[in-house]
JSON list of C-alpha atoms and ligand atoms in Angstrom, two decimals:
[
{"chain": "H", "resi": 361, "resn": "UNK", "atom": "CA", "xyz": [0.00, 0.00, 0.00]},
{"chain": "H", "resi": 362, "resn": "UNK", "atom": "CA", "xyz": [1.29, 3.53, -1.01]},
{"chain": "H", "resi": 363, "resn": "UNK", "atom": "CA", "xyz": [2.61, 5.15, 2.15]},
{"chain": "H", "resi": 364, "resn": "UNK", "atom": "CA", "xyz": [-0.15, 8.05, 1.51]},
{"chain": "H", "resi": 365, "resn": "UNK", "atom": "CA", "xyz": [-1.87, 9.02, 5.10]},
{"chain": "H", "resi": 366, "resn": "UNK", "atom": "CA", "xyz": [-5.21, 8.04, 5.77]},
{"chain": "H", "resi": 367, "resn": "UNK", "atom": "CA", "xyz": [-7.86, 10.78, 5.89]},
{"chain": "H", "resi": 368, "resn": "UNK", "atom": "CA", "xyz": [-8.44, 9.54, 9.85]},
{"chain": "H", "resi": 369, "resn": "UNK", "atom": "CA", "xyz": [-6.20, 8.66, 11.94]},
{"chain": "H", "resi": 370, "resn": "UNK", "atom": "CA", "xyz": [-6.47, 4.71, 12.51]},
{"chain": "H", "resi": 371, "resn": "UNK", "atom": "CA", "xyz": [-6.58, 5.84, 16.66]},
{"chain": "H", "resi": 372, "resn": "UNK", "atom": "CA", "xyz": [-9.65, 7.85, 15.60]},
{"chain": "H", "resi": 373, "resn": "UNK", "atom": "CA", "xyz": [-11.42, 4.70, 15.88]},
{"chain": "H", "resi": 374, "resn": "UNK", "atom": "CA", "xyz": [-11.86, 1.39, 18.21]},
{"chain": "H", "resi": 375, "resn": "UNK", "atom": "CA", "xyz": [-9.83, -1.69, 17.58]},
{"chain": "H", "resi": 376, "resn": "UNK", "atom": "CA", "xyz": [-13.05, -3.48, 19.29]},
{"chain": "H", "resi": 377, "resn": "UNK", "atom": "CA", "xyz": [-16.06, -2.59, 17.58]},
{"chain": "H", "resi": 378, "resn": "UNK", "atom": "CA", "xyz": [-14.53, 0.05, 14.96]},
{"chain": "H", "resi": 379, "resn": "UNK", "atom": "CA", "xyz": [-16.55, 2.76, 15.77]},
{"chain": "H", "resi": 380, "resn": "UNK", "atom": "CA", "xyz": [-15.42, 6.31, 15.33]},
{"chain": "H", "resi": 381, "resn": "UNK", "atom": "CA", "xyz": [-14.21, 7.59, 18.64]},
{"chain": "H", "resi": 382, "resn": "UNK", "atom": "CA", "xyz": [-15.20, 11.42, 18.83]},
{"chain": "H", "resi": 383, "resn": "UNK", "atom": "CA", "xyz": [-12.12, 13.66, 19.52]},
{"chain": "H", "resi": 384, "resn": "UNK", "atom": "CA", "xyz": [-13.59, 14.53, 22.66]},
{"chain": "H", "resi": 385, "resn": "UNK", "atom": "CA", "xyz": [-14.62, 11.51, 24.03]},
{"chain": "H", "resi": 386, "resn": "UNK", "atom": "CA", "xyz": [-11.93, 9.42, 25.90]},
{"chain": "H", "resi": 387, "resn": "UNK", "atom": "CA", "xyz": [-10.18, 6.48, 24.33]},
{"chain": "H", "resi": 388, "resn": "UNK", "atom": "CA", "xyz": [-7.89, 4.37, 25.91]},
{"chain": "H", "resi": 389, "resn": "UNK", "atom": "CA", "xyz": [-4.69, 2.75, 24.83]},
{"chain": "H", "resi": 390, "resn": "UNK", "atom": "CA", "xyz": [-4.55, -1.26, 24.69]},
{"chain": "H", "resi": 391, "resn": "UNK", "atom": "CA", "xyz": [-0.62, -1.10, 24.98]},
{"chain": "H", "resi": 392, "resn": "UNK", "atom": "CA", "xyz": [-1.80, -0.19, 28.69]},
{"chain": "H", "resi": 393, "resn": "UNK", "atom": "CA", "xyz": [-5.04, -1.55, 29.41]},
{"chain": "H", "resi": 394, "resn": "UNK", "atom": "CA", "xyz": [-4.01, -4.54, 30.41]},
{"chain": "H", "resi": 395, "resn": "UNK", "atom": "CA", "xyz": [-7.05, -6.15, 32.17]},
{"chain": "H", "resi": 396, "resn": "UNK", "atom": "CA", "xyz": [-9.07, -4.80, 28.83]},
{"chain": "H", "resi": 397, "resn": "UNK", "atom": "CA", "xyz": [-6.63, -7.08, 26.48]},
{"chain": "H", "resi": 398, "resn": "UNK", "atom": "CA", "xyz": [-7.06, -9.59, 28.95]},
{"chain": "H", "resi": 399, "resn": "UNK", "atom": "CA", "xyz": [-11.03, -9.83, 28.88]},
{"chain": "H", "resi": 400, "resn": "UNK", "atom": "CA", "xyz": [-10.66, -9.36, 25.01]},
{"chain": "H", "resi": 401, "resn": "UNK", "atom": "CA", "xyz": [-9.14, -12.70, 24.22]},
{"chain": "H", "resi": 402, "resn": "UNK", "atom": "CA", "xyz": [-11.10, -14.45, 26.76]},
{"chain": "H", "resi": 403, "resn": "UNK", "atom": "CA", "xyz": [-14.29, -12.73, 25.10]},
{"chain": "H", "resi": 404, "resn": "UNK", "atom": "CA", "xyz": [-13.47, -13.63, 21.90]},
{"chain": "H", "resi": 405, "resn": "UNK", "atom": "CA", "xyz": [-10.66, -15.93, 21.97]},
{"chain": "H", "resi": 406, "resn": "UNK", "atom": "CA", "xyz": [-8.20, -14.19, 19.89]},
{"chain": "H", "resi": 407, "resn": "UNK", "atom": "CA", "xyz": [-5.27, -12.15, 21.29]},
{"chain": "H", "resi": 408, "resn": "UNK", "atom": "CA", "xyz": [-4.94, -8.39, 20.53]},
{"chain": "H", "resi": 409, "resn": "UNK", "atom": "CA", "xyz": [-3.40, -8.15, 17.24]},
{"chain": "H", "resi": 410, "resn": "UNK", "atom": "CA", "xyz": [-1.13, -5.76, 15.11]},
{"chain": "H", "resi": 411, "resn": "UNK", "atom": "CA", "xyz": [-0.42, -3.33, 17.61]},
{"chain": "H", "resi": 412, "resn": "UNK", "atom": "CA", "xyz": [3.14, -2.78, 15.80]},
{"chain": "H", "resi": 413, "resn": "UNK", "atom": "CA", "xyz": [0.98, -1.65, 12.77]},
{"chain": "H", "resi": 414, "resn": "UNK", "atom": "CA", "xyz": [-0.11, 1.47, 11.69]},
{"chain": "H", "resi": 415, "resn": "UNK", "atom": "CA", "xyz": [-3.00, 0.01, 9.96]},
{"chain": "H", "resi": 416, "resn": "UNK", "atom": "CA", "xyz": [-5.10, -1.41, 13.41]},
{"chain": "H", "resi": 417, "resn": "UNK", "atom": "CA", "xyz": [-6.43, 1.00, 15.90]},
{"chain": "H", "resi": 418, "resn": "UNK", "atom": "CA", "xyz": [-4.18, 1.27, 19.41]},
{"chain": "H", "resi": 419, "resn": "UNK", "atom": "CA", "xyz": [-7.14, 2.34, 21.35]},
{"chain": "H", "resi": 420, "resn": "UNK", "atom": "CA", "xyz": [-10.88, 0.99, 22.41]},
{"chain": "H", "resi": 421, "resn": "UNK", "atom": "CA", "xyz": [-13.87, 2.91, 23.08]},
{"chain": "H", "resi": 422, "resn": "UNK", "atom": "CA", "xyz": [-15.66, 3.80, 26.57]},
{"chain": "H", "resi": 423, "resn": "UNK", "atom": "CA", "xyz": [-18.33, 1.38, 25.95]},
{"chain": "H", "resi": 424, "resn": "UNK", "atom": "CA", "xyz": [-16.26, -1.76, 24.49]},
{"chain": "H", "resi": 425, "resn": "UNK", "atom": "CA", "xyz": [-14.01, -1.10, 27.63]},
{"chain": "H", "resi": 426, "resn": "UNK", "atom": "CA", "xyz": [-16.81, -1.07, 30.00]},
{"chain": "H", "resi": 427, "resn": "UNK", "atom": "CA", "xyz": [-18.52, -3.75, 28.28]},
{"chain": "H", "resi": 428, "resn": "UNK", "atom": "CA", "xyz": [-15.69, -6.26, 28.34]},
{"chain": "H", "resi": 429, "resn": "UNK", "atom": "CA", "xyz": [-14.33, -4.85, 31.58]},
{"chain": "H", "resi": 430, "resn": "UNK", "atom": "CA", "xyz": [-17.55, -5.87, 33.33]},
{"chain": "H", "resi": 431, "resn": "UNK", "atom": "CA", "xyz": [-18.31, -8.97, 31.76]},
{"chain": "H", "resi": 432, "resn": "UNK", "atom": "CA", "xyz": [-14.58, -10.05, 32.81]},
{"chain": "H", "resi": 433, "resn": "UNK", "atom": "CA", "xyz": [-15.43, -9.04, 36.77]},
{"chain": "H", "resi": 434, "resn": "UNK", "atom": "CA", "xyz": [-18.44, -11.33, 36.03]},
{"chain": "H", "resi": 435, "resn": "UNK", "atom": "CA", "xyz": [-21.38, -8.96, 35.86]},
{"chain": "H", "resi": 436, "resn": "UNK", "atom": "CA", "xyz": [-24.29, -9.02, 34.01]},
{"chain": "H", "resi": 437, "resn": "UNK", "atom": "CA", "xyz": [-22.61, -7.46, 30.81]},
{"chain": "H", "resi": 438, "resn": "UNK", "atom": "CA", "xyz": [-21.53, -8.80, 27.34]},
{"chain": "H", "resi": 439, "resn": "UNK", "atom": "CA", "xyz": [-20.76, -7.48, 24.04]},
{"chain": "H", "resi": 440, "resn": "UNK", "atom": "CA", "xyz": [-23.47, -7.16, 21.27]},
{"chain": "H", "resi": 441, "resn": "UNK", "atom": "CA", "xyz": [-20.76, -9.41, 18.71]},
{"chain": "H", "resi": 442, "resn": "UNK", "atom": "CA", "xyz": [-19.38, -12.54, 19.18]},
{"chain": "H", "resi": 443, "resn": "UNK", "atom": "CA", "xyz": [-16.82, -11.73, 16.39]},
{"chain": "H", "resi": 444, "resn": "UNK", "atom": "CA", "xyz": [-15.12, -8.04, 16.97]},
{"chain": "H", "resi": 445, "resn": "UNK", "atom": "CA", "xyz": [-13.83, -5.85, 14.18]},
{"chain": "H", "resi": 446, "resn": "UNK", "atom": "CA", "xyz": [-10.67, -7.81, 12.58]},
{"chain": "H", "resi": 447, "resn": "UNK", "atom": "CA", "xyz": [-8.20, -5.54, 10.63]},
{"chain": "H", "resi": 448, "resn": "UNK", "atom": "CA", "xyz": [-6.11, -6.40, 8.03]},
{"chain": "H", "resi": 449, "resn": "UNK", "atom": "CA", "xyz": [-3.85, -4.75, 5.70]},
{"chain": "H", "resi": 450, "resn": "UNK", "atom": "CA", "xyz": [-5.54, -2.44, 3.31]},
{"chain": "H", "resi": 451, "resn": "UNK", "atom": "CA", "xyz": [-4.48, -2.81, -0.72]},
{"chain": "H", "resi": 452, "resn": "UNK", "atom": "CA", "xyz": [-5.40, 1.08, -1.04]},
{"chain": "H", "resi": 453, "resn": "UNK", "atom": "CA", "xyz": [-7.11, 3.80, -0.01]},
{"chain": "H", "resi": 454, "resn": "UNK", "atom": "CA", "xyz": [-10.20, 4.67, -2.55]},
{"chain": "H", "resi": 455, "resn": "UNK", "atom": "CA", "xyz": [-11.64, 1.13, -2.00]},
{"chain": "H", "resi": 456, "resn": "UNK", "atom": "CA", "xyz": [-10.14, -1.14, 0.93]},
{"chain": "H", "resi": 457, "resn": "UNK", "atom": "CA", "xyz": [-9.23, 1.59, 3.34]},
{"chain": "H", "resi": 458, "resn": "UNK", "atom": "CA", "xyz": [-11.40, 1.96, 6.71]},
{"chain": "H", "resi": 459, "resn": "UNK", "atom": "CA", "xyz": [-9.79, 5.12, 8.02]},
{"chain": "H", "resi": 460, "resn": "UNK", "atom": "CA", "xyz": [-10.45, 6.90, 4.34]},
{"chain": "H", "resi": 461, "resn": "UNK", "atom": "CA", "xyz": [-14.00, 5.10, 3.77]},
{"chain": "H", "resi": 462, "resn": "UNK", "atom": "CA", "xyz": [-15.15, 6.02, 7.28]},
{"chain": "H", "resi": 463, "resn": "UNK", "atom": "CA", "xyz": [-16.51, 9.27, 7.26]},
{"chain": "H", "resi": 464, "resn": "UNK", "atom": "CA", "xyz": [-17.63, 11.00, 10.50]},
{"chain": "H", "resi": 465, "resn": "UNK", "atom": "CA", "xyz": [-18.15, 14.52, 9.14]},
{"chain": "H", "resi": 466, "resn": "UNK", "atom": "CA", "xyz": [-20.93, 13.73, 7.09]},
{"chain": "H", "resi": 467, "resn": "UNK", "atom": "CA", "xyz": [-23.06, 13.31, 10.42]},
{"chain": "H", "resi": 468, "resn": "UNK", "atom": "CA", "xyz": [-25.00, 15.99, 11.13]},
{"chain": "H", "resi": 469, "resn": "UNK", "atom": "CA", "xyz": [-26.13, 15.98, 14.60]},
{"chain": "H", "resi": 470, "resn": "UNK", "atom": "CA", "xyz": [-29.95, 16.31, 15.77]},
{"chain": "H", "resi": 471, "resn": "UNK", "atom": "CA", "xyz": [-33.00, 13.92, 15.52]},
{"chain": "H", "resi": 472, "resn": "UNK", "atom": "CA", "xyz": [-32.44, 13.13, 11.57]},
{"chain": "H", "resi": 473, "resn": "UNK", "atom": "CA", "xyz": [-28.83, 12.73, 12.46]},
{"chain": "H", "resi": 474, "resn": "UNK", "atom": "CA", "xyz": [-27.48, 9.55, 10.20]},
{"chain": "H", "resi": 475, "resn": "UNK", "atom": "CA", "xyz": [-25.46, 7.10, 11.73]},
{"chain": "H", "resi": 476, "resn": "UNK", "atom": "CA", "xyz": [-22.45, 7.03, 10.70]},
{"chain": "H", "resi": 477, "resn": "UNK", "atom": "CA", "xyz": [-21.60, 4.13, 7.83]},
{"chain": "H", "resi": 478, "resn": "UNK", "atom": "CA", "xyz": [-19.30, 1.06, 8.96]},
{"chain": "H", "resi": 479, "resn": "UNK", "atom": "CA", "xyz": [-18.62, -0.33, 5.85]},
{"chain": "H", "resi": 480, "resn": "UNK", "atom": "CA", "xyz": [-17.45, -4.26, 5.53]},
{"chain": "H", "resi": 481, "resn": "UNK", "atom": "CA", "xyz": [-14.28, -4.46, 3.69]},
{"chain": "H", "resi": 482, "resn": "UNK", "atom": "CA", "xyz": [-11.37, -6.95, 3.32]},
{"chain": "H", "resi": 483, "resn": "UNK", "atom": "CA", "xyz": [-9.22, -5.19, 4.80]},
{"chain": "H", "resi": 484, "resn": "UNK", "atom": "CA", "xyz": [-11.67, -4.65, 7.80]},
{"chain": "H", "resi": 485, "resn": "UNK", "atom": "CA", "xyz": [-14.57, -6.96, 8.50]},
{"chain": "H", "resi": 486, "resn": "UNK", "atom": "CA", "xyz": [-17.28, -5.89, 10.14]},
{"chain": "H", "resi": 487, "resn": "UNK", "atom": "CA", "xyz": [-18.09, -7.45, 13.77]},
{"chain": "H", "resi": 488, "resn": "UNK", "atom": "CA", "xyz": [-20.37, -10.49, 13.71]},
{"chain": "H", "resi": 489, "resn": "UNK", "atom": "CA", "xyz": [-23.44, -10.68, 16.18]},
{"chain": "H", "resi": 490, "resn": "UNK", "atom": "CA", "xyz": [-24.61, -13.18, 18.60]},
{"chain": "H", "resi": 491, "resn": "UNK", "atom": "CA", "xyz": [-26.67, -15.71, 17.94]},
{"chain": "H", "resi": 492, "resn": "UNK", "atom": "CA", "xyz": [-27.70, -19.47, 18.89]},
{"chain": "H", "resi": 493, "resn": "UNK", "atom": "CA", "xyz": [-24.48, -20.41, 17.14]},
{"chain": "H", "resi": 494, "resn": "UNK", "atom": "CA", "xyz": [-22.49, -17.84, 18.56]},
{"chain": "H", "resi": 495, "resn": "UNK", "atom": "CA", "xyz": [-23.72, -17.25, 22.37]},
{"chain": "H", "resi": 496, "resn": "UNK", "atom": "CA", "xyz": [-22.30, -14.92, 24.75]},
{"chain": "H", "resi": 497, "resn": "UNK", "atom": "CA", "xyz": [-19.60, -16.81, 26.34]},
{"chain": "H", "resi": 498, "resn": "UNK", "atom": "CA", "xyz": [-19.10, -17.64, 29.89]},
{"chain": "H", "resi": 499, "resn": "UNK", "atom": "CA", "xyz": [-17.25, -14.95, 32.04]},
{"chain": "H", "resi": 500, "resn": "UNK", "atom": "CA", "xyz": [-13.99, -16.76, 33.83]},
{"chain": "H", "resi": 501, "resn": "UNK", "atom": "CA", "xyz": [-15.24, -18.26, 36.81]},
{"chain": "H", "resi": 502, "resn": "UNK", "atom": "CA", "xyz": [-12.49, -16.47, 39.06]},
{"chain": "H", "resi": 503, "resn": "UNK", "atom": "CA", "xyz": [-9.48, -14.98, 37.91]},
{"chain": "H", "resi": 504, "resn": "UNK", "atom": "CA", "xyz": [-7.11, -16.54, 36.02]},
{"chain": "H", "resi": 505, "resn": "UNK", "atom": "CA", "xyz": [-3.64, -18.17, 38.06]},
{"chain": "H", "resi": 506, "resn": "UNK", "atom": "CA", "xyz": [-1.96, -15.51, 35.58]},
{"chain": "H", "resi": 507, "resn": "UNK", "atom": "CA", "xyz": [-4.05, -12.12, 37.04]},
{"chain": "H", "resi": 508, "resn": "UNK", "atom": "CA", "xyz": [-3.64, -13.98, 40.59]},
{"chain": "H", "resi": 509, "resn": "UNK", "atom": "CA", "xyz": [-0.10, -13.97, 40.72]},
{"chain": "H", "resi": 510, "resn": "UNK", "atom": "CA", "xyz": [-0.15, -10.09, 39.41]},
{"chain": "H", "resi": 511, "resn": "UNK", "atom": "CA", "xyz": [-1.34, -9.63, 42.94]},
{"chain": "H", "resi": 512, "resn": "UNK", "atom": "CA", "xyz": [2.13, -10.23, 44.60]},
{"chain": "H", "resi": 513, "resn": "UNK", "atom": "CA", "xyz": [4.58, -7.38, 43.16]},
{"chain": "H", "resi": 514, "resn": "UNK", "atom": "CA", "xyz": [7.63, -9.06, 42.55]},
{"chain": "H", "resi": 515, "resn": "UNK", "atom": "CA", "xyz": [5.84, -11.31, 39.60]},
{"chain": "H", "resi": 516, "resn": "UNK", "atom": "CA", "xyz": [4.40, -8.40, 38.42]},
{"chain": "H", "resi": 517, "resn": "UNK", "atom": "CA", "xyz": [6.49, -6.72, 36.19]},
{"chain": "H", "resi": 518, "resn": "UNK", "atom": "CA", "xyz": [7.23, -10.21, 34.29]},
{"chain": "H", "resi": 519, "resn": "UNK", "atom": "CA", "xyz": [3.28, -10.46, 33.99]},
{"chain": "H", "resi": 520, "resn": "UNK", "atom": "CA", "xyz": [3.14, -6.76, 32.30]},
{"chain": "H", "resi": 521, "resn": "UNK", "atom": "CA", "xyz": [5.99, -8.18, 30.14]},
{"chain": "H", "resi": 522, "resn": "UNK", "atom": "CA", "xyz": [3.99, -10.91, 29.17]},
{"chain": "H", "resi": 523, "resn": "UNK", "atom": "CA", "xyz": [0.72, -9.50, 28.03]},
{"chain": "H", "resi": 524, "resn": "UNK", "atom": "CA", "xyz": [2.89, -6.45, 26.32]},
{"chain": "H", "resi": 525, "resn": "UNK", "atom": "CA", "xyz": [3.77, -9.99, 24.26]},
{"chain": "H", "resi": 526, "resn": "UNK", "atom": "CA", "xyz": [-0.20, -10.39, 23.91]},
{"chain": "H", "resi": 527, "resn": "UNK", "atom": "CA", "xyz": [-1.09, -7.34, 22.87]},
{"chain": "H", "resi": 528, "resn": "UNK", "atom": "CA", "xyz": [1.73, -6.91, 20.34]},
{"chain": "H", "resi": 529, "resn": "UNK", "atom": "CA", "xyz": [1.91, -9.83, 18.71]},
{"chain": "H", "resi": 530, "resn": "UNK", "atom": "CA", "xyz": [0.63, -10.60, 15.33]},
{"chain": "S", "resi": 1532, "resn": "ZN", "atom": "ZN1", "xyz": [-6.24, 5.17, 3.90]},
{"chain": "S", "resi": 1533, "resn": "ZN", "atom": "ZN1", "xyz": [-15.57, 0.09, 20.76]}
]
């Protein structure tokens, strides 16, 4: 793909659900949000991926991190996919790019107010809903031995170590 910048910025936009993220809304980065990557593979058993790539979102919404967050802790919360946004490499801009496709601006705001398009591309599928084949999956039934031993310090910084791993790999 030509090096040519995106009209958004891929961080305009969740890695989650691939919503558009308004500037002044909060976002928060996966590289820290540790318990948030966690909760994501168990959710959807897949790993955070392509965090060394400029062509994936770095950060999740308010309401995918709540959402995932709270399911994790084991309350009454899950997602409304079973299968989250996946990104991939786009071929170009005009036709397989999210962040140029995407556009926010055309929203006006008010009653009429259109939502904004999420297009399915191959470069970016779109997330797939639940449904009797694809139920809401079971939340851990306590924490996992590897959040346990997070709890005593001196394993701690290997633990960050290891979901930095997670969260980066490919
Ligand atoms: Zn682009
Ligand atoms: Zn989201």
């Amino acid at each position: 793909m030509s090096s040519r910048k995106c009209k958004y910025d891929a961080d305009a936009f969740c890695y989650i659900c691939g919503q558009f993220i308004k500037v002044r809304d909060v976002k928060y980065e996966l590289k820290t949000s540790y318990v948030l990557c966690e909760a994501y593979e168990a959710y959807f058993d897949c790993p955070v991926r392509h965090q060394d790539k400029p062509w994936a979102p770095h950060v999740a919404c308010s309401y995918c991190k709540r959402c995932l967050e709270g399911w994790y802790r084991g309350e009454k919360r899950s997602m409304k996919f079973a299968i989250p946004r996946i990104w991939r490499e786009p071929k170009d801009h005009v036709n397989d790019c999210y962040f140029c496709i995407v556009n926010p601006r055309k929203r006006r705001s008010g009653k009429n107010a259109k939502p904004i398009e999420y297009p399915d591309l191959e470069s970016s599928s779109a997330p797939i809903a639940h449904d009797l084949t694809r139920p809401v999956p079971e939340p851990p039934k306590k924490l996992s031995q590897k959040s346990c031993s997070s709890l005593s310090s001196n394993k701690k910084a290997t633990r960050l170590l290891k979901l930095d791993v997670i969260c980066t790999k490919q």
